[in-house]
PDB file of C-alpha atoms in Angstrom:
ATOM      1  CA  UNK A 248     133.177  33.493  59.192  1.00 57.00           C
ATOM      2  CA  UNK A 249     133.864  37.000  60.483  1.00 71.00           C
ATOM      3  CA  UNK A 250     134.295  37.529  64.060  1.00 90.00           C
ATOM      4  CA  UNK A 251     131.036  38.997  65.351  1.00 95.00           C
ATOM      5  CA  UNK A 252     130.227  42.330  66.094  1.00 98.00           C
ATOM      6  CA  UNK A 253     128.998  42.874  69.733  1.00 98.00           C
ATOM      7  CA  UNK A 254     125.273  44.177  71.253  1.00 98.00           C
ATOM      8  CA  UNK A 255     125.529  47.111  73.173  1.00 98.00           C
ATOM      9  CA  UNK A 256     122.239  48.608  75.541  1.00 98.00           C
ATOM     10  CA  UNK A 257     123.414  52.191  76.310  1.00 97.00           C
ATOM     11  CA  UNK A 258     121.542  54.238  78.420  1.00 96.00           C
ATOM     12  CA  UNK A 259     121.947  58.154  77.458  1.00 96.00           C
ATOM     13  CA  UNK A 260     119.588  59.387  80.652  1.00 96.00           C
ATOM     14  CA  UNK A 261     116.395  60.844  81.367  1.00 95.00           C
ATOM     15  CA  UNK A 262     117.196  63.787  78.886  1.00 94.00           C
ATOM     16  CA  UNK A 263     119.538  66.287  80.358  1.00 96.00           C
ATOM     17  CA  UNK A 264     121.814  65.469  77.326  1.00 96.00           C
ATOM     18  CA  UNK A 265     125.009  66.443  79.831  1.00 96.00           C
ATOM     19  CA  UNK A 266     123.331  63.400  82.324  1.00 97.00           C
ATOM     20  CA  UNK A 267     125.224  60.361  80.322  1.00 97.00           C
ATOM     21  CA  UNK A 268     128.008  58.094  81.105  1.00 97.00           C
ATOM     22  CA  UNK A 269     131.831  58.587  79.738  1.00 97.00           C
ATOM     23  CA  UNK A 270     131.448  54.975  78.667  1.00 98.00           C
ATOM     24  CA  UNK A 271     128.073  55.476  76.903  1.00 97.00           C
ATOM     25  CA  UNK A 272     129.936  58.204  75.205  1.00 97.00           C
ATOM     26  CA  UNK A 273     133.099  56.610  74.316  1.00 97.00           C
ATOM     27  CA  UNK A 274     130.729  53.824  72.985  1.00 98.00           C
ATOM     28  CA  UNK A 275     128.646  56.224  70.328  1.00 97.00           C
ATOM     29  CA  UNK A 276     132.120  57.266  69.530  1.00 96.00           C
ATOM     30  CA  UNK A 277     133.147  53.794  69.049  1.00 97.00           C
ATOM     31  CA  UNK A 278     131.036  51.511  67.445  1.00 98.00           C
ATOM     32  CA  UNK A 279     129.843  51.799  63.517  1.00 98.00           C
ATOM     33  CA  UNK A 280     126.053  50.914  63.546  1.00 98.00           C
ATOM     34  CA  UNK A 281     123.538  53.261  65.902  1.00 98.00           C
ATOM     35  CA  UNK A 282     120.274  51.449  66.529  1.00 97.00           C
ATOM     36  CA  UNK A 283     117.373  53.435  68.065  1.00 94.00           C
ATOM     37  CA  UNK A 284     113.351  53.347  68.758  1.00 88.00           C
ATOM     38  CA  UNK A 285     111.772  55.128  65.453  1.00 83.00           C
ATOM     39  CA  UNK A 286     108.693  56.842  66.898  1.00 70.00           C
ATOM     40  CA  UNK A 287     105.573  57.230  64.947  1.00 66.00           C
ATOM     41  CA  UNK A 288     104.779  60.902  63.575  1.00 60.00           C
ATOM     42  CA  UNK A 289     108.251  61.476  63.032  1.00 61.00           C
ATOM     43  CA  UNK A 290     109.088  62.936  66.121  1.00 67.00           C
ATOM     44  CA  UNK A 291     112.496  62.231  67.699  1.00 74.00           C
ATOM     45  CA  UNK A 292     112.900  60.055  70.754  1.00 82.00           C
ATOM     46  CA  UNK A 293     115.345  61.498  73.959  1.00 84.00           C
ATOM     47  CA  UNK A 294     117.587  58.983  73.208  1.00 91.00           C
ATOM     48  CA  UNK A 295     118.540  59.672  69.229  1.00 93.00           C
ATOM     49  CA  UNK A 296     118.093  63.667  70.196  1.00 92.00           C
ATOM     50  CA  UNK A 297     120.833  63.115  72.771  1.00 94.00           C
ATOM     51  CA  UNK A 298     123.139  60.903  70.535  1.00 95.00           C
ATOM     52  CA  UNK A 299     123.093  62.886  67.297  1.00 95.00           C
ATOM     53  CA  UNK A 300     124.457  66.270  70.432  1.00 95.00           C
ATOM     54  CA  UNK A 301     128.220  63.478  70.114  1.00 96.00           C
ATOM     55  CA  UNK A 302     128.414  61.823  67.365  1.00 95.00           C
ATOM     56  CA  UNK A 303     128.169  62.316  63.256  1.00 94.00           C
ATOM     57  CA  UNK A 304     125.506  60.685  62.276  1.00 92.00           C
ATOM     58  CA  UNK A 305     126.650  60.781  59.027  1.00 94.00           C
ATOM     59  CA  UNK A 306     129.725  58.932  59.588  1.00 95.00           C
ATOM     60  CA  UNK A 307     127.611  56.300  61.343  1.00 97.00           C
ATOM     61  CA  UNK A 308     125.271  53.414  59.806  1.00 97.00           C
ATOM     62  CA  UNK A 309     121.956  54.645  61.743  1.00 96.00           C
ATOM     63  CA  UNK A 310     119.107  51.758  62.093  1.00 95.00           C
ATOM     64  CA  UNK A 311     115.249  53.335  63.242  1.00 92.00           C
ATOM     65  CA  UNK A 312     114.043  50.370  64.740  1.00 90.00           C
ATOM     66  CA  UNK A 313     110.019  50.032  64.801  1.00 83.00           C
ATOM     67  CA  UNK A 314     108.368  48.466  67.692  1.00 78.00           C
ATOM     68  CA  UNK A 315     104.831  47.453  67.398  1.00 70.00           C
ATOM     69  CA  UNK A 316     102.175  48.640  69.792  1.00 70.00           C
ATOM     70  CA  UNK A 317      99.509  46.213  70.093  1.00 71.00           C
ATOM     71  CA  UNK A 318      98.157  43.048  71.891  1.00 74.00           C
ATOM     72  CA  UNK A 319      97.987  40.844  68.174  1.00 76.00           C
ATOM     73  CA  UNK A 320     100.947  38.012  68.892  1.00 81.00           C
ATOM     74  CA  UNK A 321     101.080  37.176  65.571  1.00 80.00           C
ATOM     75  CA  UNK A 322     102.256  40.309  64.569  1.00 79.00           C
ATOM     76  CA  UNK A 323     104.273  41.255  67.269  1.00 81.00           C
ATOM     77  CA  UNK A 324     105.797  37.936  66.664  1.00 83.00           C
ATOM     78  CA  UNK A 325     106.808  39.106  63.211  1.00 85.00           C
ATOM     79  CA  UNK A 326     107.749  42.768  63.699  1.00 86.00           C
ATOM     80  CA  UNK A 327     110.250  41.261  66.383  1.00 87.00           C
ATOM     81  CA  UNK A 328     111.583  38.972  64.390  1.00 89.00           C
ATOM     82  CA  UNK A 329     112.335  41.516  61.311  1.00 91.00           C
ATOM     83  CA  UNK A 330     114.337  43.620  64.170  1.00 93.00           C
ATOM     84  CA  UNK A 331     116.244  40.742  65.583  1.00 95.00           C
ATOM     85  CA  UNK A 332     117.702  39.643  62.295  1.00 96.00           C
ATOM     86  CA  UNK A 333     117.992  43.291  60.876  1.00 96.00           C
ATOM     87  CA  UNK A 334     120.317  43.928  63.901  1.00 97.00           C
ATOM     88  CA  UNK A 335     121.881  40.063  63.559  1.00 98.00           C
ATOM     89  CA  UNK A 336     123.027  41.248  59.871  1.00 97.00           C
ATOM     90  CA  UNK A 337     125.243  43.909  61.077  1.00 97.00           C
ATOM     91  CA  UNK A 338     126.310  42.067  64.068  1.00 98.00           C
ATOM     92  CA  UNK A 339     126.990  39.032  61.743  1.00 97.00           C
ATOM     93  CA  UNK A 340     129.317  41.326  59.150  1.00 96.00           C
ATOM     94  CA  UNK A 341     131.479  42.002  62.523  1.00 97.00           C
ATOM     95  CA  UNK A 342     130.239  45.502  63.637  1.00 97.00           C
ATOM     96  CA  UNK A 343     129.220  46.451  67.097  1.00 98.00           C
ATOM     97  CA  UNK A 344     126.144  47.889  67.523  1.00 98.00           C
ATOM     98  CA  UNK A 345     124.864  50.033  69.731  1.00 98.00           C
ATOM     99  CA  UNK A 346     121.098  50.389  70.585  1.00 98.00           C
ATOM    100  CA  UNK A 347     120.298  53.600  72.734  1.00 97.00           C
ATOM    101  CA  UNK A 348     117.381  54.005  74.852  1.00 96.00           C
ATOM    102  CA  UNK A 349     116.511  56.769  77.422  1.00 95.00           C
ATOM    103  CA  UNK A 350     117.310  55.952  80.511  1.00 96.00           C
ATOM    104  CA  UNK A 351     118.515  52.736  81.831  1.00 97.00           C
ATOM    105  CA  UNK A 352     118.707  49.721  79.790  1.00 97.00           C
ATOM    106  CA  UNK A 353     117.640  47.414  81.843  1.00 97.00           C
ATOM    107  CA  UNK A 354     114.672  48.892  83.855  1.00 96.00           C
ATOM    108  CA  UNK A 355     111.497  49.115  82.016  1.00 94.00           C
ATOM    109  CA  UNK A 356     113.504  49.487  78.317  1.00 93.00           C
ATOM    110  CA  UNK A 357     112.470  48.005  74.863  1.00 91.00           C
ATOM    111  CA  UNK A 358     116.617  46.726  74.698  1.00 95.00           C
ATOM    112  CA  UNK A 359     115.585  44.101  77.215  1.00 96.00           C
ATOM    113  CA  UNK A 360     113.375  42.265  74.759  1.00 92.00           C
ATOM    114  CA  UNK A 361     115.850  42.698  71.988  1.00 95.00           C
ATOM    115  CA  UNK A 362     118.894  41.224  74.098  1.00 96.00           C
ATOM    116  CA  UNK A 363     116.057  38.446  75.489  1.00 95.00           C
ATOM    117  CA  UNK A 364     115.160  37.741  71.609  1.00 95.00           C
ATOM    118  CA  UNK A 365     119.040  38.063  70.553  1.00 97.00           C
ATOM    119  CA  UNK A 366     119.930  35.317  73.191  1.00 96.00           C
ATOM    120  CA  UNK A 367     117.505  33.271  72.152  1.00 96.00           C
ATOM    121  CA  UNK A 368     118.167  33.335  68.710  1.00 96.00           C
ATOM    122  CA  UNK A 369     121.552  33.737  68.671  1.00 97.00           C
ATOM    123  CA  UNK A 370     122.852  32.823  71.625  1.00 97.00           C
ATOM    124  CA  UNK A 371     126.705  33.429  70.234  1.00 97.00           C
ATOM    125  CA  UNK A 372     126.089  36.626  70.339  1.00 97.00           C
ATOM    126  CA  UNK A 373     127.786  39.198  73.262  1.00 97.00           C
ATOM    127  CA  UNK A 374     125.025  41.409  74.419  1.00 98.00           C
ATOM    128  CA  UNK A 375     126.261  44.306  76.932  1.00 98.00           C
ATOM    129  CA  UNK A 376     124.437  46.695  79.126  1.00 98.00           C
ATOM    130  CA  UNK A 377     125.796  49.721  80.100  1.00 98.00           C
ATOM    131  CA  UNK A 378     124.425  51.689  83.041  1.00 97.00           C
ATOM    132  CA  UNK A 379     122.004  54.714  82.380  1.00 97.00           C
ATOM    133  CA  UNK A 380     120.982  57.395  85.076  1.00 97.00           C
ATOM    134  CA  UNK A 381     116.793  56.767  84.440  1.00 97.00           C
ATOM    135  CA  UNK A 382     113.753  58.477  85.524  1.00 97.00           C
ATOM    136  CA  UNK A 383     113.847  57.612  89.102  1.00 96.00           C
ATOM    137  CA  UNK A 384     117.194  58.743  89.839  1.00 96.00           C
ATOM    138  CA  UNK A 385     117.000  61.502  87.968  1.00 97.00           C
ATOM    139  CA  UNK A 386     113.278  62.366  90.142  1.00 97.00           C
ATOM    140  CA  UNK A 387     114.950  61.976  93.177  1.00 96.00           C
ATOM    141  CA  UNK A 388     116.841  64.889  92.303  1.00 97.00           C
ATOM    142  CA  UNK A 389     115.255  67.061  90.620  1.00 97.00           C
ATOM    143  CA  UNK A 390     112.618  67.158  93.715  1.00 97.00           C
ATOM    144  CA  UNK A 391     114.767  67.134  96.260  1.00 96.00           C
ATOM    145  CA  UNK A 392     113.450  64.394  97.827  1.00 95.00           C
ATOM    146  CA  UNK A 393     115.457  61.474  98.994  1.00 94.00           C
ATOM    147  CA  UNK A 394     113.581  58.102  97.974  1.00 93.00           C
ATOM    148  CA  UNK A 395     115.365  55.519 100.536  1.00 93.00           C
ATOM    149  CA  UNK A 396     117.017  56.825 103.957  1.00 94.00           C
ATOM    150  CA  UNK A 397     118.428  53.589 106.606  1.00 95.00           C
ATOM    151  CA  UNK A 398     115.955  50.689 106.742  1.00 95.00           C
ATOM    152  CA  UNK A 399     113.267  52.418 104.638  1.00 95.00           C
ATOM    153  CA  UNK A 400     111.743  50.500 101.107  1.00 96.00           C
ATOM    154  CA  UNK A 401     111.469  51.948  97.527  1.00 96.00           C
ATOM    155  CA  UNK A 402     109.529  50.388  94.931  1.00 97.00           C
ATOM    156  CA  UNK A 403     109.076  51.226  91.219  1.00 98.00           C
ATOM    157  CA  UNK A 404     105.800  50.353  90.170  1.00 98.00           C
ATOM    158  CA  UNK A 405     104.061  50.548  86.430  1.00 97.00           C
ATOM    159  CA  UNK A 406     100.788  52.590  87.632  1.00 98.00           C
ATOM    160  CA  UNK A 407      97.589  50.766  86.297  1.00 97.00           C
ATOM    161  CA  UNK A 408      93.607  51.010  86.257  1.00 97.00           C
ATOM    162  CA  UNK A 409      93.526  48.746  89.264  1.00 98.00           C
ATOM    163  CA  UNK A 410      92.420  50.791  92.943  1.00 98.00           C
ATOM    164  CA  UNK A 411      93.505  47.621  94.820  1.00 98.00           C
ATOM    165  CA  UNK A 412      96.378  47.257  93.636  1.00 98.00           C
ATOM    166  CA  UNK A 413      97.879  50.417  93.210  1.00 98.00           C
ATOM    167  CA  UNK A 414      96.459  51.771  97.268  1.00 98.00           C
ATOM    168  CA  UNK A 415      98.737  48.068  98.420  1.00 98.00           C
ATOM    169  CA  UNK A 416     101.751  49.460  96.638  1.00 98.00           C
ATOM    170  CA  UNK A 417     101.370  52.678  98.668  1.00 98.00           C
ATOM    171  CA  UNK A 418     100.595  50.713 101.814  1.00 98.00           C
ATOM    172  CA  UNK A 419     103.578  48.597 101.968  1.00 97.00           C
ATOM    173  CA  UNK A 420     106.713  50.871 100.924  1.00 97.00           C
ATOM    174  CA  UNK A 421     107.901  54.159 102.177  1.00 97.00           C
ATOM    175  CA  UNK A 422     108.285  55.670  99.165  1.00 98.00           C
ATOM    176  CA  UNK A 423     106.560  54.572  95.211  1.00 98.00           C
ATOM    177  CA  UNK A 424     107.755  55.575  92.138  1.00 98.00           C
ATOM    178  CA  UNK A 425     104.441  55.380  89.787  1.00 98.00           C
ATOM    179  CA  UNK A 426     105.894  55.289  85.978  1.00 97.00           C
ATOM    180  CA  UNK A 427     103.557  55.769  83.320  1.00 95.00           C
ATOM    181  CA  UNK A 428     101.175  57.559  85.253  1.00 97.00           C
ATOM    182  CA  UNK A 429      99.599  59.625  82.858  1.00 97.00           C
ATOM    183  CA  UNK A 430      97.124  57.504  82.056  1.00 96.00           C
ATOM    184  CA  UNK A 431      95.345  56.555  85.392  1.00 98.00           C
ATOM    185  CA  UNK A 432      96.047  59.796  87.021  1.00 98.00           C
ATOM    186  CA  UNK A 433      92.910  60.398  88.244  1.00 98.00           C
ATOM    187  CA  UNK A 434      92.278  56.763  89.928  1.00 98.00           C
ATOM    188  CA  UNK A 435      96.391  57.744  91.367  1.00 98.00           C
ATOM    189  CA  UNK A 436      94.623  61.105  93.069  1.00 98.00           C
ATOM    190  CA  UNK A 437      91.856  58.835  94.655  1.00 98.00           C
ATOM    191  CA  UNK A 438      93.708  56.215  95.819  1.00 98.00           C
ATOM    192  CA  UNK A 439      96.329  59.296  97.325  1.00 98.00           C
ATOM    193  CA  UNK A 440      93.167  61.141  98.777  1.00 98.00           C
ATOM    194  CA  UNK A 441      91.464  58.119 100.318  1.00 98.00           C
ATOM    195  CA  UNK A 442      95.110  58.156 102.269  1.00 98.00           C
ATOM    196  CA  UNK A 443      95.048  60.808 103.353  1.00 98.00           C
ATOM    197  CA  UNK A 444      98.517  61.084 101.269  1.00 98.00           C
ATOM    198  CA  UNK A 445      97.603  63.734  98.248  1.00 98.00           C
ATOM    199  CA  UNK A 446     100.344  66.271 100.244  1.00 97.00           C
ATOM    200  CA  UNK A 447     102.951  63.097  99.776  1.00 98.00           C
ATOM    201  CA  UNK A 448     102.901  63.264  96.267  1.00 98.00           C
ATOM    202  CA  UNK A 449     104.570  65.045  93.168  1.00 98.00           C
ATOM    203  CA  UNK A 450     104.278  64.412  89.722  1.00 98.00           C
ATOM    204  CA  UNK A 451     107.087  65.123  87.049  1.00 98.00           C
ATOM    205  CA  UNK A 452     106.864  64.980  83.468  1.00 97.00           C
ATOM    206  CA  UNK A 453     109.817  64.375  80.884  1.00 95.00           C
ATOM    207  CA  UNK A 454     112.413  64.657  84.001  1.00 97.00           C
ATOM    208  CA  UNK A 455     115.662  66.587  83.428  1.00 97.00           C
ATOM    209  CA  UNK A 456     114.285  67.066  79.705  1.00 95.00           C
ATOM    210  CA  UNK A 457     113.988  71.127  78.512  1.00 94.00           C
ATOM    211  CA  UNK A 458     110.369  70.108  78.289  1.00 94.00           C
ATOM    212  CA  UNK A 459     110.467  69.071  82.036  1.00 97.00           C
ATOM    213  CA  UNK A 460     107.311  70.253  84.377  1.00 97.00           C
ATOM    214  CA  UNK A 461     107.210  69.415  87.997  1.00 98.00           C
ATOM    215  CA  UNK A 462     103.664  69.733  90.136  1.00 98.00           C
ATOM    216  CA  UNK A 463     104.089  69.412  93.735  1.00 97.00           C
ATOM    217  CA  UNK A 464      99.950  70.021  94.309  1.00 97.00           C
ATOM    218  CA  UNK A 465      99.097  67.236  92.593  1.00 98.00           C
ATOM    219  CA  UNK A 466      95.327  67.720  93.185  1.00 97.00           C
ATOM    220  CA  UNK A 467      95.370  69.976  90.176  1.00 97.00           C
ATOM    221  CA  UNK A 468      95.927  67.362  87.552  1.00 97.00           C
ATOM    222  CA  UNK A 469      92.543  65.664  87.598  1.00 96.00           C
ATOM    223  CA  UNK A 470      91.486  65.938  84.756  1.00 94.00           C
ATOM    224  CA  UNK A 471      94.222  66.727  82.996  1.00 95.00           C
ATOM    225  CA  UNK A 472      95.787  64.831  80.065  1.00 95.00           C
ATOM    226  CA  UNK A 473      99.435  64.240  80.738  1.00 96.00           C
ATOM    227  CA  UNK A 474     102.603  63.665  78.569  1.00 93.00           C
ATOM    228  CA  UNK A 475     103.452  59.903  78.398  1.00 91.00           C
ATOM    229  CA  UNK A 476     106.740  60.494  80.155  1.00 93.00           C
ATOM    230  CA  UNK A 477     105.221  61.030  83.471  1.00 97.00           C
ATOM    231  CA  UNK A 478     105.852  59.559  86.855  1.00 98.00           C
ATOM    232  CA  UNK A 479     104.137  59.977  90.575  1.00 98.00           C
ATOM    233  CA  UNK A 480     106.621  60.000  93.401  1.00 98.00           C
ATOM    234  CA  UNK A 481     104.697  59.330  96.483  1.00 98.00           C
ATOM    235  CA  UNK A 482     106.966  59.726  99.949  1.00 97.00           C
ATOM    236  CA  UNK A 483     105.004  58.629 103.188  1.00 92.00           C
TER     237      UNK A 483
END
């Protein structure tokens, strides 16, 4: 039996493409089979855009992974198993593979169910992360606003249709990073008014990207339908 190949999660950033590692790079460079999300509609995801800027994709084997969006186990169940062994084969044959996602791989990323599944499966198999600048750093930045000074807290918190829960995530950190916020901003601009915090907020959308928007008066987006790429940093 061949040696086998190895798993690689590479983060490639937020979506400046210039905002990725030397060893992501070196990595794209490096290993023979590219794995990546496949989005619906045909449309590119950040992190293929950003890998075909340094490598030949020509030269490489290039795998459009599908992940299923919906609730139904059964087929989740067997979507997820198609990718795991689809990835196994290569990995099996010896080659390293390399699955890039925008980003960090391990915060919030679909590689964190494949290397969970992988393990699982086929537990023999080496499964690496390496380090991504994501969203929140990349925020930070971009607004000039520094999210943890000396004793203060930070939290990163999926935003959801839930008033209780989202105003106790306000109430116990200094500063919240609200990802997918698109699609509960308005309940986010209530919960921020009944604060008296709608001044502590900004809202960025596709961070770093050259599709990036950034609204500091965040009162203006009720209402509004947002890009799915969206987070709400609030900084008491």
């Amino acid at each position: 039996m061949s040696k086998l190949g190895t798993l690689y999660g590479l983060g490639v950033g937020p979506g400046d493409p210039e905002l990725i590692t030397v060893k992501a790079f070196r990595l794209l460079r490096e290993c023979p089979v590219i794995a990546y999300p496949r989005k619906k509609r045909g449309a590119k995801s950040y992190a293929l855009a950003i890998t075909e800027l340094y490598v030949n994709t020509e030269q490489k084997e290039m795998m459009g992974l599908t992940f299923p969006m919906t609730r139904d186990r059964e087929a989740l169940e067997l979507q997820w198993t198609k990718t795991v062994e689809s990835v196994y084969g290569h990995l099996s044959e010896g080659k390293d593979v390399a699955f890039v996602t925008e980003g960090d791989p391990m915060i919030y990323s679909t590689y964190i169910h494949l290397m969970r599944l992988m393990n699982e499966r086929h537990p023999e198999v080496k499964a690496i992360s390496i380090p991504g600048i994501s969203s929140v750093n990349a925020s930070a930045s971009r607004l000039g606003l520094p999210m943890a000074d000396g004793d203060e807290q930070i939290a990163i918190v999926p935003a959801v249709e839930d008033y209780d829960k989202m105003r106790k995530a306000i109430e116990e950190h200094d500063c919240i990073v609200f990802i997918k916020v698109a699609k509960v901003i308005d309940l986010m601009l209530t919960v921020l008014r009944d604060l008296g915090l709608v001044e502590k907020a900004s809202v960025i959308t596709k961070v770093t990207s050259s599709e990036e928007e950034i609204w500091r008066n965040v009162a203006e987006l009720q209402g509004r339908e947002l890009e799915y790429l969206t987070l709400m940093v609030v900084r008491k």
